[in-house]
PDB file of C-alpha atoms in Angstrom:
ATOM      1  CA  UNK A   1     135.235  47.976 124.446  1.00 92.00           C
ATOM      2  CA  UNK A   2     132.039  46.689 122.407  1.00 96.00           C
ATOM      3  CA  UNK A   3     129.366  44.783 124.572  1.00 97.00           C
ATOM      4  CA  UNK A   4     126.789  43.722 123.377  1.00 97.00           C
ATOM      5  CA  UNK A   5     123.677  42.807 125.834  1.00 97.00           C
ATOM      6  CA  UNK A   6     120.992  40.391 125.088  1.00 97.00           C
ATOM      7  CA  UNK A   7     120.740  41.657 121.905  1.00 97.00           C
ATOM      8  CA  UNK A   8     118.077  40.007 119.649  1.00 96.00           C
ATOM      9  CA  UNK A   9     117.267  41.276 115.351  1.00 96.00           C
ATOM     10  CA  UNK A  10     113.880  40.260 114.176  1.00 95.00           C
ATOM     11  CA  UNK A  11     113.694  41.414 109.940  1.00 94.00           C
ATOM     12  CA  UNK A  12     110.209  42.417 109.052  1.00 93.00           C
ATOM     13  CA  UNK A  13     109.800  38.959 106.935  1.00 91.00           C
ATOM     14  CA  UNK A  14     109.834  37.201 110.528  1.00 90.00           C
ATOM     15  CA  UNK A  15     113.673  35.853 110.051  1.00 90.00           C
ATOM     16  CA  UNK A  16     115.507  36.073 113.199  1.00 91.00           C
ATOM     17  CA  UNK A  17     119.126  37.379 112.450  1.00 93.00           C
ATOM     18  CA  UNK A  18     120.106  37.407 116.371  1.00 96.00           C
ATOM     19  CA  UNK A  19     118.818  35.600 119.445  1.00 95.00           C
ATOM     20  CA  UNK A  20     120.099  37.297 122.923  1.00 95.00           C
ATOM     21  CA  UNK A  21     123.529  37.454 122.198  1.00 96.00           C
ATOM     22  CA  UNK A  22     125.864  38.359 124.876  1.00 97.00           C
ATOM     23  CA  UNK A  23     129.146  39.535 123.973  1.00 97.00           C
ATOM     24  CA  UNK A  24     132.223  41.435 125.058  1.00 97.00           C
ATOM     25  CA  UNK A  25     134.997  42.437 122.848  1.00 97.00           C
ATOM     26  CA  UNK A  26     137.918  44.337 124.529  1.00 95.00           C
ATOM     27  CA  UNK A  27     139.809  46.663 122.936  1.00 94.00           C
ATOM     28  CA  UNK A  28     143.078  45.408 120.210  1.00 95.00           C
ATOM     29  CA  UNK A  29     141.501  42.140 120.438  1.00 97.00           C
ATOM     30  CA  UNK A  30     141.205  40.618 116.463  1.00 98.00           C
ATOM     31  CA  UNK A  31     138.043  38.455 116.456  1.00 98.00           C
ATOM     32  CA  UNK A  32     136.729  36.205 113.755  1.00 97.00           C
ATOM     33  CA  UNK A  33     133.284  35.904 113.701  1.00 97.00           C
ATOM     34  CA  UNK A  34     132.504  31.480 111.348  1.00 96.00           C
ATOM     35  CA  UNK A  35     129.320  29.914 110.942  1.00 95.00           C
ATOM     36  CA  UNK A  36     127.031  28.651 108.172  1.00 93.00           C
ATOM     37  CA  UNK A  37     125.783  30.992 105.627  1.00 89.00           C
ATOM     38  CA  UNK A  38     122.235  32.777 107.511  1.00 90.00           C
ATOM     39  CA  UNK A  39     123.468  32.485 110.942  1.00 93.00           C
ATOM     40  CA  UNK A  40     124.026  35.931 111.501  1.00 94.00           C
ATOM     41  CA  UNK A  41     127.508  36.814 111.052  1.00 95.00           C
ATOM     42  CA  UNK A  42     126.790  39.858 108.957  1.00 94.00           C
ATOM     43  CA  UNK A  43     123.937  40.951 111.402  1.00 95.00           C
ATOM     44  CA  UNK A  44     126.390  40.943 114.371  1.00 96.00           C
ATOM     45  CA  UNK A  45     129.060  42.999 113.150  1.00 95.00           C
ATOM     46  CA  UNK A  46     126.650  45.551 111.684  1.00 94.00           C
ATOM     47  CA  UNK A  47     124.655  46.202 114.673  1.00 95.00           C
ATOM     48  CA  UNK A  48     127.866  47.734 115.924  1.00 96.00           C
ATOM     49  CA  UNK A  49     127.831  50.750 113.318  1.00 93.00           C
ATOM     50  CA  UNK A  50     124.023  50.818 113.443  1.00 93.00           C
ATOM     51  CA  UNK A  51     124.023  49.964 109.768  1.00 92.00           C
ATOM     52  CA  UNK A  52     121.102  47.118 111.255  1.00 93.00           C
ATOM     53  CA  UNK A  53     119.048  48.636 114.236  1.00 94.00           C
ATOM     54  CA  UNK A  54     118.402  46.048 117.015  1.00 95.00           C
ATOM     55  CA  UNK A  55     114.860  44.697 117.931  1.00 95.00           C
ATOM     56  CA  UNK A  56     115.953  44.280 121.774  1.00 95.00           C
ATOM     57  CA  UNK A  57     119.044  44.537 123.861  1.00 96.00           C
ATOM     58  CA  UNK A  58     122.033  47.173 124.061  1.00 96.00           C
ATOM     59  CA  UNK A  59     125.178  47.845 121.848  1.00 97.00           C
ATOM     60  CA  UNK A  60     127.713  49.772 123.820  1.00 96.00           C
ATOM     61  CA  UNK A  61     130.651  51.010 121.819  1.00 96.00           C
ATOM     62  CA  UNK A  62     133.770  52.997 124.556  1.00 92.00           C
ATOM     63  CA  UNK A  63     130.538  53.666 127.069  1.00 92.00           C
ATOM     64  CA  UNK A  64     128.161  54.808 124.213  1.00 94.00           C
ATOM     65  CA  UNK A  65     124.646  53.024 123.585  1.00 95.00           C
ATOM     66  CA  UNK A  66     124.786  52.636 119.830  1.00 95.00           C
ATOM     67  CA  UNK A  67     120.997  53.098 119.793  1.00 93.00           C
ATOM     68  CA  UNK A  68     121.004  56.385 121.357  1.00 93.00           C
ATOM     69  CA  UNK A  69     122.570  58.084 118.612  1.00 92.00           C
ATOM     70  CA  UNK A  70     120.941  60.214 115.165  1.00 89.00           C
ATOM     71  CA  UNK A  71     122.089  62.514 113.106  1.00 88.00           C
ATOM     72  CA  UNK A  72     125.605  64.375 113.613  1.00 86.00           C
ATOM     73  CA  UNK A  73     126.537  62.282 116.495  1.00 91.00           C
ATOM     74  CA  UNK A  74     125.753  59.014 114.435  1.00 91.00           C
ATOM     75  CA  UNK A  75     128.141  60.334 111.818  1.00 86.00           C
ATOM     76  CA  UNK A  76     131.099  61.152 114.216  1.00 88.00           C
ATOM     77  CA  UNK A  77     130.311  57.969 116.286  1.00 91.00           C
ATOM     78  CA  UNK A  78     130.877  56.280 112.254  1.00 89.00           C
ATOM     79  CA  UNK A  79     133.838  58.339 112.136  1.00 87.00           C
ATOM     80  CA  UNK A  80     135.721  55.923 114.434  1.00 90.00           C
ATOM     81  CA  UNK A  81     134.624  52.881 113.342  1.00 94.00           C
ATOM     82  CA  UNK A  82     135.839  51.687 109.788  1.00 92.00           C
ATOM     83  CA  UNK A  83     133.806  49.388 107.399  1.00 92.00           C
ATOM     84  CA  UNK A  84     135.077  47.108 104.738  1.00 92.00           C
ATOM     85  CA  UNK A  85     133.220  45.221 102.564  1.00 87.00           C
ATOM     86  CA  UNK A  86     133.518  42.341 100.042  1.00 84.00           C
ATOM     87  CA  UNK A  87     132.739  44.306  97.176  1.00 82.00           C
ATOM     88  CA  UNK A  88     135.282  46.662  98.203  1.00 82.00           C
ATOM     89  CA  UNK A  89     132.837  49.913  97.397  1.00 85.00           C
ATOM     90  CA  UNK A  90     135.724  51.821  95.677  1.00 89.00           C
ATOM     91  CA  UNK A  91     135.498  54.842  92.901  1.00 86.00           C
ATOM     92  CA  UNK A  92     137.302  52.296  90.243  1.00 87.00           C
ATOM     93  CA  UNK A  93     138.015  55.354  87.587  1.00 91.00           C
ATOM     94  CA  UNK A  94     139.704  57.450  90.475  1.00 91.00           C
ATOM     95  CA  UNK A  95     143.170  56.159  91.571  1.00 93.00           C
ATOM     96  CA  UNK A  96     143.862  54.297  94.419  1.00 94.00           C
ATOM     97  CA  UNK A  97     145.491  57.640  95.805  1.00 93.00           C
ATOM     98  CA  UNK A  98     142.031  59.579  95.518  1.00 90.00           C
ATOM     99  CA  UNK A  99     140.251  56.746  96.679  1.00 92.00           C
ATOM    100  CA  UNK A 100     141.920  56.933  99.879  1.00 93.00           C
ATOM    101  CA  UNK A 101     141.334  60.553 100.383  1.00 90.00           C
ATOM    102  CA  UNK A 102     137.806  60.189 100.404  1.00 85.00           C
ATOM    103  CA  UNK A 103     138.442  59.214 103.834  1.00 84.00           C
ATOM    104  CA  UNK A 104     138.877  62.696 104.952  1.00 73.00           C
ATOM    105  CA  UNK A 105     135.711  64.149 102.642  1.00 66.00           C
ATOM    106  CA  UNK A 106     133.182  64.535 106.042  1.00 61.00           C
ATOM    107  CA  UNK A 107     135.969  66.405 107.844  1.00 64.00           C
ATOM    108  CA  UNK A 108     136.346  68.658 104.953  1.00 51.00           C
ATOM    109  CA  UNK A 109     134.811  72.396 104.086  1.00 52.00           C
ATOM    110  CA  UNK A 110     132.295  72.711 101.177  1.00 56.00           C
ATOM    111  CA  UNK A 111     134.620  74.491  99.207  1.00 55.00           C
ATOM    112  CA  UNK A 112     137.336  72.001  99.212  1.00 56.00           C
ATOM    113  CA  UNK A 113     135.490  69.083  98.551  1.00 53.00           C
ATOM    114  CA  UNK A 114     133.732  70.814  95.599  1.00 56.00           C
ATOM    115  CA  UNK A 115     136.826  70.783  93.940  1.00 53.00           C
ATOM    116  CA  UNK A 116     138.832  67.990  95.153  1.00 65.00           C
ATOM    117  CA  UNK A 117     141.222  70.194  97.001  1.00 68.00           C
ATOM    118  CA  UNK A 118     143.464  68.041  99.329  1.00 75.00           C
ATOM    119  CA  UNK A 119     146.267  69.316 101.196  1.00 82.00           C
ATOM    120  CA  UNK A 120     149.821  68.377 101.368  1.00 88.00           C
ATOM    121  CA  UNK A 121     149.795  67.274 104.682  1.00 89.00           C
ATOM    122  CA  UNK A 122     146.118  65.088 103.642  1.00 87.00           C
ATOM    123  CA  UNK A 123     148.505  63.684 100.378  1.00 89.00           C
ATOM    124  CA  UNK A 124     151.363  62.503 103.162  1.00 93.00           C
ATOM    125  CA  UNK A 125     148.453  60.832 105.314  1.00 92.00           C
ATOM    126  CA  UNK A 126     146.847  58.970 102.481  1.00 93.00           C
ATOM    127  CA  UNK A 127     150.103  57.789 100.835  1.00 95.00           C
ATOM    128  CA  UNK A 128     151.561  56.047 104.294  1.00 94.00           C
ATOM    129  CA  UNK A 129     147.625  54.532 104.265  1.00 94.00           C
ATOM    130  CA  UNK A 130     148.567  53.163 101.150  1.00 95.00           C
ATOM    131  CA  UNK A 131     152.568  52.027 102.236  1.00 94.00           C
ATOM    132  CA  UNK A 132     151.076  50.868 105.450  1.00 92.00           C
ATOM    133  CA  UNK A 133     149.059  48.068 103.496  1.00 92.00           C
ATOM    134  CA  UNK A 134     151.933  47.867 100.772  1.00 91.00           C
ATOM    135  CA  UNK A 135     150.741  49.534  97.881  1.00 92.00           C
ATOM    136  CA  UNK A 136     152.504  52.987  98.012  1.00 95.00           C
ATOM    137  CA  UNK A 137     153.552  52.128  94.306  1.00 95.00           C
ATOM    138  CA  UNK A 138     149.943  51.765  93.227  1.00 95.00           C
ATOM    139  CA  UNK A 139     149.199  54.989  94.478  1.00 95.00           C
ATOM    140  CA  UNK A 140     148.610  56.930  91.318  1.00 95.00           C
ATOM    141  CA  UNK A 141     146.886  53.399  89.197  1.00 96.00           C
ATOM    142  CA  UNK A 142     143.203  53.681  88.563  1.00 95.00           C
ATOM    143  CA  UNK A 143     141.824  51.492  90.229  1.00 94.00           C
ATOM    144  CA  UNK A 144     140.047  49.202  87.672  1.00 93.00           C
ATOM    145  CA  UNK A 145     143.242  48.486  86.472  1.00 95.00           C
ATOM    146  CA  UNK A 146     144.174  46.539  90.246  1.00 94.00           C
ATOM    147  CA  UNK A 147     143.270  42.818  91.094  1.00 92.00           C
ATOM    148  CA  UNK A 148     140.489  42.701  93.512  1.00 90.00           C
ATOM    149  CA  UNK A 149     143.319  41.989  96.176  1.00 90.00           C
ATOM    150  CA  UNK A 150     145.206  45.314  96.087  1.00 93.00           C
ATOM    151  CA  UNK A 151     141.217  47.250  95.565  1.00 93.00           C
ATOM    152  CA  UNK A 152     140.690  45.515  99.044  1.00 92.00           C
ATOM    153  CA  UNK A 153     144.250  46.665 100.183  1.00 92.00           C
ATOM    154  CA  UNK A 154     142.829  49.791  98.801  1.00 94.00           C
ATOM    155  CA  UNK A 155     139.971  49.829 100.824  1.00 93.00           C
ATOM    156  CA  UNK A 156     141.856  49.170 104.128  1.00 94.00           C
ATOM    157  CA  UNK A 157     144.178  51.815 103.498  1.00 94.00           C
ATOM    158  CA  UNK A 158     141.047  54.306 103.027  1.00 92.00           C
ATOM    159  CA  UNK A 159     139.702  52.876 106.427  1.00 93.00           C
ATOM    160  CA  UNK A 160     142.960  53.538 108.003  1.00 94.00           C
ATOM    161  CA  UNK A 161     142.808  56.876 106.784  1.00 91.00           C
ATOM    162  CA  UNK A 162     140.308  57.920 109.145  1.00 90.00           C
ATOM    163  CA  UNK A 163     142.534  57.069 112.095  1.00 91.00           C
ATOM    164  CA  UNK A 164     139.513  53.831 113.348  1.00 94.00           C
ATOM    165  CA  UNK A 165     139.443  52.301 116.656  1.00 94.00           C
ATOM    166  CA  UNK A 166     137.855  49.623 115.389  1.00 96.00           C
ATOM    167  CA  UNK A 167     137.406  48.317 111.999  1.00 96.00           C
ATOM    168  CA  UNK A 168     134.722  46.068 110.471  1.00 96.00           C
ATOM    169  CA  UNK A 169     135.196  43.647 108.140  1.00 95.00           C
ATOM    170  CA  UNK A 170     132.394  41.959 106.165  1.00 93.00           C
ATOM    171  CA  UNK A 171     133.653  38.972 104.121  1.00 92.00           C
ATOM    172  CA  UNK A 172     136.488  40.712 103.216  1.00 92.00           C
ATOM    173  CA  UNK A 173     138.468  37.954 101.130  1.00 91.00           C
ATOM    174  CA  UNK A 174     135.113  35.979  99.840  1.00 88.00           C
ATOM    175  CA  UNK A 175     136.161  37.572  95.755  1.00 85.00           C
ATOM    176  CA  UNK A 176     139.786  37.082  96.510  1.00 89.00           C
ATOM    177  CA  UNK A 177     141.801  33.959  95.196  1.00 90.00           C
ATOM    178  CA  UNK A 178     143.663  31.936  98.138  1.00 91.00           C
ATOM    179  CA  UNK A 179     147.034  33.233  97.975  1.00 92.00           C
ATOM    180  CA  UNK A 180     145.685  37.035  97.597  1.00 90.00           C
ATOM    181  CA  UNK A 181     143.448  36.440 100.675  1.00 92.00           C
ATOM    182  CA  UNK A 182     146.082  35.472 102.893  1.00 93.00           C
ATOM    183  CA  UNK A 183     147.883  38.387 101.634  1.00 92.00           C
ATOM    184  CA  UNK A 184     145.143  40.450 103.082  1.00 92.00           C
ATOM    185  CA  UNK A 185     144.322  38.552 105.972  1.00 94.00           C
ATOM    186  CA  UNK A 186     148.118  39.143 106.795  1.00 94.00           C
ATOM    187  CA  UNK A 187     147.345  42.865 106.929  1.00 93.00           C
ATOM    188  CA  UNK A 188     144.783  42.681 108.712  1.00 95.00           C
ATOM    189  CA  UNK A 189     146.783  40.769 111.495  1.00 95.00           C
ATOM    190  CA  UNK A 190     149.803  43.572 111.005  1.00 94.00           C
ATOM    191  CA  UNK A 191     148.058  45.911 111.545  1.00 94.00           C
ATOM    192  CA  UNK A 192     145.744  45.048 114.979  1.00 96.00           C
ATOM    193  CA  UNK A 193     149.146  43.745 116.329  1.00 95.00           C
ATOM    194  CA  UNK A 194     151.034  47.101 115.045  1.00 93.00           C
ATOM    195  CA  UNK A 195     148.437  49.739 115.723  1.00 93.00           C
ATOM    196  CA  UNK A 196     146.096  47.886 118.286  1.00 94.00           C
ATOM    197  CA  UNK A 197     142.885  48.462 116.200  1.00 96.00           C
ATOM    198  CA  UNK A 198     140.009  46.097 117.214  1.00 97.00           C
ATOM    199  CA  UNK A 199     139.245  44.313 114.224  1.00 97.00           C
ATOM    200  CA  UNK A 200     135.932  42.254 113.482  1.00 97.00           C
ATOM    201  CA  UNK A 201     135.691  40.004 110.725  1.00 97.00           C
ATOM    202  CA  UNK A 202     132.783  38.201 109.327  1.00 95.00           C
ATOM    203  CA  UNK A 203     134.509  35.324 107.340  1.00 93.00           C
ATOM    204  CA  UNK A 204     133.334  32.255 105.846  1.00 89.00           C
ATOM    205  CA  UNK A 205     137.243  30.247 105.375  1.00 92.00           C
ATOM    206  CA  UNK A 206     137.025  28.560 108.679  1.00 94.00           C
ATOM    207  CA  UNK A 207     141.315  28.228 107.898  1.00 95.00           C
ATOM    208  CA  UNK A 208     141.574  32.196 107.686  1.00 95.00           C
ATOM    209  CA  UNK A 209     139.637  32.765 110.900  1.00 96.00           C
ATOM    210  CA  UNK A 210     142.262  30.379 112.890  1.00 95.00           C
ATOM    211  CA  UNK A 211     145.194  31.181 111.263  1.00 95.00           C
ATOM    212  CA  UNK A 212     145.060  34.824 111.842  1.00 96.00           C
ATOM    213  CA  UNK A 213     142.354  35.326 114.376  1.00 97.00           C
ATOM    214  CA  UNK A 214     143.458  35.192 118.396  1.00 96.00           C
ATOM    215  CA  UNK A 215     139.736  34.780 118.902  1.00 97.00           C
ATOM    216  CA  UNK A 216     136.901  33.418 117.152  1.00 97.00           C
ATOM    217  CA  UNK A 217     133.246  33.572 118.040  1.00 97.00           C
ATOM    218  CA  UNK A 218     130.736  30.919 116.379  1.00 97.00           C
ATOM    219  CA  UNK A 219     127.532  31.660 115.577  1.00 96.00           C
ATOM    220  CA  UNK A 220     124.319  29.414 114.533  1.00 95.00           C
ATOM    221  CA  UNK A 221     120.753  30.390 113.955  1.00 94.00           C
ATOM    222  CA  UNK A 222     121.547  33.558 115.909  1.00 95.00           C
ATOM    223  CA  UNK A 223     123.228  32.269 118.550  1.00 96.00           C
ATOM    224  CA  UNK A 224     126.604  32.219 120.298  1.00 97.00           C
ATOM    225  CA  UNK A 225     127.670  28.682 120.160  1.00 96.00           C
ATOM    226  CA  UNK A 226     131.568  29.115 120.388  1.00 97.00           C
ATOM    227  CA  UNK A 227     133.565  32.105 121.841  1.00 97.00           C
ATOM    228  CA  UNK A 228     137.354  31.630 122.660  1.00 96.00           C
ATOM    229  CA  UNK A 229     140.984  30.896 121.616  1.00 96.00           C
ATOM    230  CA  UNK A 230     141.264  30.296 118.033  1.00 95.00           C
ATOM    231  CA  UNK A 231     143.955  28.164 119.057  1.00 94.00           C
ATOM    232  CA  UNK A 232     141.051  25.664 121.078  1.00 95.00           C
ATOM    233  CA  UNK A 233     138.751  25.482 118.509  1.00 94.00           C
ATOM    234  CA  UNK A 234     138.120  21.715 118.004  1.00 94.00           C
ATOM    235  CA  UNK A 235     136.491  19.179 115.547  1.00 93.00           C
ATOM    236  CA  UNK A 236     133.312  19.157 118.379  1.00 94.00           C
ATOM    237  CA  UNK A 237     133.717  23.044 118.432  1.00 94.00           C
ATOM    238  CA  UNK A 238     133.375  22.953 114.383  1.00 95.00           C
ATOM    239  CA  UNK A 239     130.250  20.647 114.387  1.00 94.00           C
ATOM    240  CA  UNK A 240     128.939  22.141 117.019  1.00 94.00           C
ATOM    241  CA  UNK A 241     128.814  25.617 114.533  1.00 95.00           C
ATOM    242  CA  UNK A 242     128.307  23.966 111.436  1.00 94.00           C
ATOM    243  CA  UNK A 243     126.755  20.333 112.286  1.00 90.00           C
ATOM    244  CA  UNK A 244     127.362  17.849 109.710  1.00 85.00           C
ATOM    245  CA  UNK A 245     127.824  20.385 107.080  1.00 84.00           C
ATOM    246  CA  UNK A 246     131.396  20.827 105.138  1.00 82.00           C
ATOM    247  CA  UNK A 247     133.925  23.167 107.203  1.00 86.00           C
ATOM    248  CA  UNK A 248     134.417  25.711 104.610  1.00 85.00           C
ATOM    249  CA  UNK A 249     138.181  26.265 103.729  1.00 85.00           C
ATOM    250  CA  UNK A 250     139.658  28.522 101.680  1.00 78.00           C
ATOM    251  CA  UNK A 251     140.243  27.723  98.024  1.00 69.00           C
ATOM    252  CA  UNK A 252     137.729  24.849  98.076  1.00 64.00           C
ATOM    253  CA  UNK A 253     134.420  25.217  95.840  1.00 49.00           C
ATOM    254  CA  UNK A 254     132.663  24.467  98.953  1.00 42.00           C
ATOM    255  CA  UNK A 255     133.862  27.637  99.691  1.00 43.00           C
ATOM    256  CA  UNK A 256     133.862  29.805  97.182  1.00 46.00           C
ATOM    257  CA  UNK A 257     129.830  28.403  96.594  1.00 44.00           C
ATOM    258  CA  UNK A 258     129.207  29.425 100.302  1.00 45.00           C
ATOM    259  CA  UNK A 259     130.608  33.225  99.611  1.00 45.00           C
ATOM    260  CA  UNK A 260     127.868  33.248  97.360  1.00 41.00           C
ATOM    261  CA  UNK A 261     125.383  32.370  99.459  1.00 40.00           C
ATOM    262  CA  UNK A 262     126.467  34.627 102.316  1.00 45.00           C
ATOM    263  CA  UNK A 263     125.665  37.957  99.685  1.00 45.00           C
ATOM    264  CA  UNK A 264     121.947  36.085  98.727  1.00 39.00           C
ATOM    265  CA  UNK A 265     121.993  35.855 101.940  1.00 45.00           C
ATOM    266  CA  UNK A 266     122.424  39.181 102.898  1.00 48.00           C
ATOM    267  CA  UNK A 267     120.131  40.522 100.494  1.00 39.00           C
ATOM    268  CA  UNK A 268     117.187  39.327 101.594  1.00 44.00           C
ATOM    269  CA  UNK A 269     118.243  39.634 105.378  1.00 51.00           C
ATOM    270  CA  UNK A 270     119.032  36.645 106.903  1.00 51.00           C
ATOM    271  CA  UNK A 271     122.421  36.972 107.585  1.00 63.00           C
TER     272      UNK A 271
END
């Protein structure tokens, strides 16, 4: 279970990412976290990694205070929790095969990761990674030579290589077109329902988050505006996240502008 508890973020320019948030995600639930670009979407998910210390309040991960932990216990806590990204953060000149077993580099002996020496049994793993997100025949392409939907397929496979509880997802379909980002969003959904990983997503296509998401939790200026039922999320539910701004959808410039935003946004902290 994640909970978090009255858990604020103040940056050190004054912006407030999060304003005593109280939350409780149980685990196998797949969660969609909407709201305008700054509101704190990005914030929330990476408080739970400790990639963004919090200014007040409690994250507790399966018991664990998130804050508690440095050095080696940080790392294994990371271990368990998987991290995608928009940008997809792969080794594009390695194939998709060795991308995957980068996974298993912190579990590995000096020697072996000097020079790259993976094990049969590590091959097996990281090829059903990559059939488990339908790209076994991709396995041995380089990975600049994929469309940015199978380098995020890619990416999820290399998360799911490290066996994750949960896995975090931050904007994970912004760069992809429509169709592709269905394609992934279907994955996603496959696999929490499959393998009962707690997924998080960050996403800005208010369409994705209720057409895949069982639960979706709005957020504005910090705050928890909307938690429950993607199925009862309602026109006053949207305005009440976005006000009389455009509901983003996917494949609209609206939307495609607003992915934009959300990395400016992230760069200079505010989301």
């Amino acid at each position: 279970m994640i909970e978090f508890k009255d858990v604020s973020k103040v940056y050190p320019n004054g912006t407030r990412g999060l304003s005593h948030v109280n939350l409780q995600i149980e685990q196998g639930e797949f969660v969609a976290v909407i709201g305008l670009s700054g509101a704190g979407k990005s914030t929330l998910i990476r408080t739970i990694n400790r990639m963004i210390d919090l200014t007040e309040g409690q994250v507790i991960v399966d018991d664990v205070d998130v804050m508690t932990l440095k050095g080696r216990s940080l790392r294994r806590f990371r271990r368990k929790i998987g991290m995608i990204f928009q940008s997809f953060n792969l080794v594009t000149r390695s194939t998709a095969l060795k991308n995957v077993l980068t996974s298993m580099v912190p579990d590995m002996n000096f020697f072996s990761v000097l020079f790259g020496l993976f094990t049969k049994q590590q091959k097996l793993k990281a090829l059903t990674a990559l059939d488990k997100v339908g790209i076994l025949d991709k396995a041995y392409t380089r990975c600049d030579q994929l469309s940015g939907g199978q380098q995020q397929r890619v990416a999820l496979a290399r998360t799911l290589n490290q066996d994750p509880s949960i896995i975090l997802a931050d904007e994970p379909v912004a760069a992809l077109d429509p169709v592709m980002a269905h394609q992934v969003m279907g994955d996603f959904k496959r696999i929490n329902q499959e393998m009962g990983i707690t997924i998080l997503i960050n996403i800005h296509h208010v369409d994705l988050a209720l057409d895949y998401a069982s639960r979706v939790v709005g957020i504005r200026a910090g705050e928890i505006v909307y938690d429950g039922p993607a199925s009862e999320v309602t026109q006053d539910v949207l305005t009440a996240i976005y006000g009389e701004n455009p509901v983003p959808h996917s494949g609209d410039e609206s939307a495609k502008q607003g992915g934009a935003r959300d990395g400016a946004a992230k760069e200079d902290g505010r989301d």
